[in-house]
Each structure stands twice: as structure tokens, then as C-alpha cells.
Short mmCIF file of C-alpha atoms in Angstrom, two decimals:
data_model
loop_
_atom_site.label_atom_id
_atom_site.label_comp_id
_atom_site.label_asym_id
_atom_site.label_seq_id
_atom_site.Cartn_x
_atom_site.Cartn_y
_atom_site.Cartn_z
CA UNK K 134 0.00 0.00 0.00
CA UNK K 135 1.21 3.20 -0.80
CA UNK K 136 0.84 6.77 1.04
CA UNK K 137 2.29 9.73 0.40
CA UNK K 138 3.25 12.10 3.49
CA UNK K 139 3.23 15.72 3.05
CA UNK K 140 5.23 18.12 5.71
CA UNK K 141 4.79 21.85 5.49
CA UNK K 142 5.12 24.80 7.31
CA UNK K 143 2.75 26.36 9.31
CA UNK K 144 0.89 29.11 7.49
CA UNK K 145 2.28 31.84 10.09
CA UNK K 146 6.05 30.74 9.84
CA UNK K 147 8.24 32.51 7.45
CA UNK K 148 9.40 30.12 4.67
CA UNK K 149 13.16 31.58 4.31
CA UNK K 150 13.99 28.92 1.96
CA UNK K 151 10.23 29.49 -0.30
CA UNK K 152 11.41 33.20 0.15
CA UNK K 153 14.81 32.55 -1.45
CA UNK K 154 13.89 30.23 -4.64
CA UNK K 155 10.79 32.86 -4.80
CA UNK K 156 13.61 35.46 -5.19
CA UNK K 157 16.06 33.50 -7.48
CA UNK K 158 12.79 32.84 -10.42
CA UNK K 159 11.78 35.57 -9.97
CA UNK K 160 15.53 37.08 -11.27
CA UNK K 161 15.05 34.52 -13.82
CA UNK K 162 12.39 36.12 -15.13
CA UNK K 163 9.68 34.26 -13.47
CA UNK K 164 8.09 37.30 -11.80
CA UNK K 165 4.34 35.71 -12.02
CA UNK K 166 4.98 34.08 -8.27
CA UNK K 167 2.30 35.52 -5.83
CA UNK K 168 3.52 33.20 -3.10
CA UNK K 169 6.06 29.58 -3.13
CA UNK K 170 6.26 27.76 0.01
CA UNK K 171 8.87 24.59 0.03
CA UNK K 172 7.67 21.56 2.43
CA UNK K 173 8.86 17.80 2.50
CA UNK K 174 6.84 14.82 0.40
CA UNK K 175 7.76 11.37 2.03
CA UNK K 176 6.53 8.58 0.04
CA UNK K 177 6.08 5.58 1.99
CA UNK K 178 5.27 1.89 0.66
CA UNK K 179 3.82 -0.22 3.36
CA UNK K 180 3.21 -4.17 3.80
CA UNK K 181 -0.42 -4.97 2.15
CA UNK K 182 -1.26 -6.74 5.61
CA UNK K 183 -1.03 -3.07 7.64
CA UNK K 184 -4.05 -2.58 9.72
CA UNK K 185 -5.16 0.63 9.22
CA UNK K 186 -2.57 1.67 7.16
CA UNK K 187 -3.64 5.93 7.55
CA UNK K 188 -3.15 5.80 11.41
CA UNK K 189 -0.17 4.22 11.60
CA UNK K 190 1.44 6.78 9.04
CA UNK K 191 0.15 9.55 11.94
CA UNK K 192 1.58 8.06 14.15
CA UNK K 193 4.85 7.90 12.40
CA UNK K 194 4.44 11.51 11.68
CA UNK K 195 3.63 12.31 15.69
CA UNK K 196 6.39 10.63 16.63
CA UNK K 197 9.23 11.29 13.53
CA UNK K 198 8.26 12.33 10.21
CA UNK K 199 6.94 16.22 11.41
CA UNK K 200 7.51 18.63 13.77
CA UNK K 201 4.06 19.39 15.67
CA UNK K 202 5.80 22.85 16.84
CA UNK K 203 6.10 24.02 13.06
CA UNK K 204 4.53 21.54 10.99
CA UNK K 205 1.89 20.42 9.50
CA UNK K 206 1.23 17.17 7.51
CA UNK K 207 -0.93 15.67 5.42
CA UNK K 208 -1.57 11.90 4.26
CA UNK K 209 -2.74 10.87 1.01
CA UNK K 210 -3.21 7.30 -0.29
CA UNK K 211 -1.84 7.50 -3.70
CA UNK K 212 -2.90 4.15 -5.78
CA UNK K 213 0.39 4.38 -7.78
CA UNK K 214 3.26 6.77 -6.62
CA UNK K 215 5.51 6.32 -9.69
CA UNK K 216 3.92 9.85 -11.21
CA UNK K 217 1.67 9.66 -14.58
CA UNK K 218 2.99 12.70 -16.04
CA UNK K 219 6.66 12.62 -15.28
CA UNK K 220 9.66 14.65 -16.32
CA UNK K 221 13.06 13.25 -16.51
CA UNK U 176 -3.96 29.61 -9.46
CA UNK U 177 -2.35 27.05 -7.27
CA UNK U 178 0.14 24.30 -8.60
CA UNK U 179 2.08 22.00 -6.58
CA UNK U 180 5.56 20.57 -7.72
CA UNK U 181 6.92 17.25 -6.21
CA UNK U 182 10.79 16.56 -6.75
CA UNK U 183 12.30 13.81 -6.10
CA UNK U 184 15.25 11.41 -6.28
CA UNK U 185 15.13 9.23 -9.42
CA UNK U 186 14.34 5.37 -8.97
CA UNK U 187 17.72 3.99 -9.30
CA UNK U 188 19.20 6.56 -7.16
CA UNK U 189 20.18 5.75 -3.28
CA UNK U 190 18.02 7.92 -1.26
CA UNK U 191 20.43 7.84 1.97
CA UNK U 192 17.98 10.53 3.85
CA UNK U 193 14.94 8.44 3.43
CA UNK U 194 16.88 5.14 4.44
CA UNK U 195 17.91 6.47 7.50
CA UNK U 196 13.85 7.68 7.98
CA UNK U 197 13.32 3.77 7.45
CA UNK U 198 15.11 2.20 10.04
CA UNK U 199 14.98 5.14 12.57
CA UNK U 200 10.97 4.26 12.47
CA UNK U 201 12.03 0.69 12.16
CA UNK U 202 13.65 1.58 15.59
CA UNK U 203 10.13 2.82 17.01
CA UNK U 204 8.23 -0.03 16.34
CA UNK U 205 7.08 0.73 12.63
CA UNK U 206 8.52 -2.13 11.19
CA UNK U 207 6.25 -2.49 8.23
CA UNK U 208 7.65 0.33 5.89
CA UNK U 209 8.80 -1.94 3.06
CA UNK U 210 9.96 1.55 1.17
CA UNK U 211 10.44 5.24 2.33
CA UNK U 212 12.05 7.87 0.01
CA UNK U 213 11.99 11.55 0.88
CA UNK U 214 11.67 14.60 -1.66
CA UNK U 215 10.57 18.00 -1.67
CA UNK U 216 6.71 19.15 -2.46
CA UNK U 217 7.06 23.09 -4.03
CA UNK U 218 3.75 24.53 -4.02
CA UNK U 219 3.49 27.78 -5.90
CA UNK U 220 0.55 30.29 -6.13
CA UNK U 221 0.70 32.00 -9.62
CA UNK U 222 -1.03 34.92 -10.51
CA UNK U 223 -4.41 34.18 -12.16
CA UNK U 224 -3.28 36.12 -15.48
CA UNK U 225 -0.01 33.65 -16.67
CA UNK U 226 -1.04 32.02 -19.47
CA UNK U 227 0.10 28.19 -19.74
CA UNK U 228 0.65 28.30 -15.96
CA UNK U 229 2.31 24.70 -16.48
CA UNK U 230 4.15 24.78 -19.00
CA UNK U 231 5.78 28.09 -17.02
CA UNK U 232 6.10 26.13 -13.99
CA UNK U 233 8.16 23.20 -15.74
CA UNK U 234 10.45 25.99 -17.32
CA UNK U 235 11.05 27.07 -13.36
CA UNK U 236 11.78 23.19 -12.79
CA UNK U 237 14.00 23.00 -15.66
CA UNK U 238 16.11 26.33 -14.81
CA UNK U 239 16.10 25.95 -11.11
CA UNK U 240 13.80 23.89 -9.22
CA UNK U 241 14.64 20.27 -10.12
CA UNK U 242 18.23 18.89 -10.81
CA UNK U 243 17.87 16.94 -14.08
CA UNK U 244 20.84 14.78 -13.09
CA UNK U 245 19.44 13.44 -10.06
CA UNK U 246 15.77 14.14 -9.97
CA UNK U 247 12.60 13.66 -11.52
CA UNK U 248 9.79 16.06 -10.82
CA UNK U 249 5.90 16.15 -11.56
CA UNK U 250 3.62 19.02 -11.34
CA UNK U 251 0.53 18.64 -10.22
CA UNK U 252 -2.65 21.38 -9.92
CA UNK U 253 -4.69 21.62 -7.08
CA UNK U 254 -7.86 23.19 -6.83
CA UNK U 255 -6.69 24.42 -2.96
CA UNK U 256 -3.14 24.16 -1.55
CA UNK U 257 -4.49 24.28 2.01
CA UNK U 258 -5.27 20.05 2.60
CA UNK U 259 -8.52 19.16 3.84
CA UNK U 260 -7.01 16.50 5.96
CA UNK U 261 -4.60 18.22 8.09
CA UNK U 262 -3.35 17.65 11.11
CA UNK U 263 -1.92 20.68 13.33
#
């Protein structure tokens, strides 16, 4: 089973590093950026038997994966994680 | 308009980061991750103007975002950045 874990920021704490690569496009001629925030994607691939797959990935992210202080996360079950529309 | 960039390490490339996730939660009693691999989730809010919004937002991966070498990236758009299932 696969999940897919993602770790942001808080919506009040200042994303220095979103800030930054906001800055750098937007020298590169990107200047259509209203707002970029940078988080964390974990992509987990569990045994089929796990019991209630979606708490057990909380609890990981209680206890590891984010930090509840500045953190938020999010848990989607993604039915294939290799992407569809991929650029290599 | 909101679009949401996930980069990460290609498939034959060692993800040391996310193996050390792995068996630190391996160490905590979650013992049945058969796969964890760790990249970065970019989410960007574009003004609603830009025209071809994605194909603008895989230039920005091309010049800056991604690292072709190393990393594969896929751009998703979301209909709201903020997740429905979050956890604080």
C-alpha cells in the first residue's frame, strides 16, 4: 500500500527557503509568483497486511516524520506513486 | 492559481535521507515500511493572469527547481493548496 506524506510549514512561519527560490525565479524572469512555500513529500510503501494503514502513518508523523511545533502534515493514499505525467 | 511541484530522487538513485527515515521508524516499532524515500513538495501560487501556468512552472523546474541529473519532478494542480485533511 502506498501513502504519500506531506510536511509543510505552518501558514504563520516565514518560509526563508520558499522566500529565497521565490527570489532567485523571480531574477530569472519568473516574476508571475504571488507566493512559493517549500515543504517535504515522504513517500512511503507499506506491507499490504497493515491494519489501518492511515493511522499508523500519523503516528509515524507524531512521533518522527513532522515537527508538531512548526509543521503540518498531510496523508494521502496514492494508488500508484511512480507519477503519470513525469519529467526526466 | 495554485500548482504543486513534487521533486524527487530518481528510482535507481540511493536515497540515503529516506533510508535512514526507514530504520529510525524501524527503531520505534514501525517495522512495516517496506519503502520510504523523501523529496521536496514546491507549491506555488501564480497569478491568475499567466497564461500556460504549467508549461511556465516546468520551465522554473527545468532552470532551477529540479536537478535533471538526479531528480525527476511532476507538477501537479490543485484546486486548494491548504489540505482538507490536516493535522496541526
Amino acid at each position: 500500500m502506498k501513502v504519500r506524506v506531506l510536511v509543510r510549514l505552518k501558514p504563520g512561519i516565514m518560509d526563508v527557503q520558499g522566500a529565497a527560490v521565490k527570489r532567485a525565479l523571480a531574477g530569472l524572469g519568473f516574476s508571475e509568483i504571488a507566493e512559493l512555500r517549500i515543504g517535504k513529500v515522504i513517500e512511503l510503501e507499506l506491507d499490504e497486511t497493515t491494519p489501518d494503514a492511515r493511522a499508523r502513518v500519523r503516528e509515524m508523523c507524531g512521533q518522527l516524520l513532522a515537527n508538531p511545533i512548526l509543521e503540518d502534515f498531510t496523508i494521502e493514499t496514492v494508488t500508484d506513486l511512480a507519477p503519470r505525467e513525469v519529467a526526466r
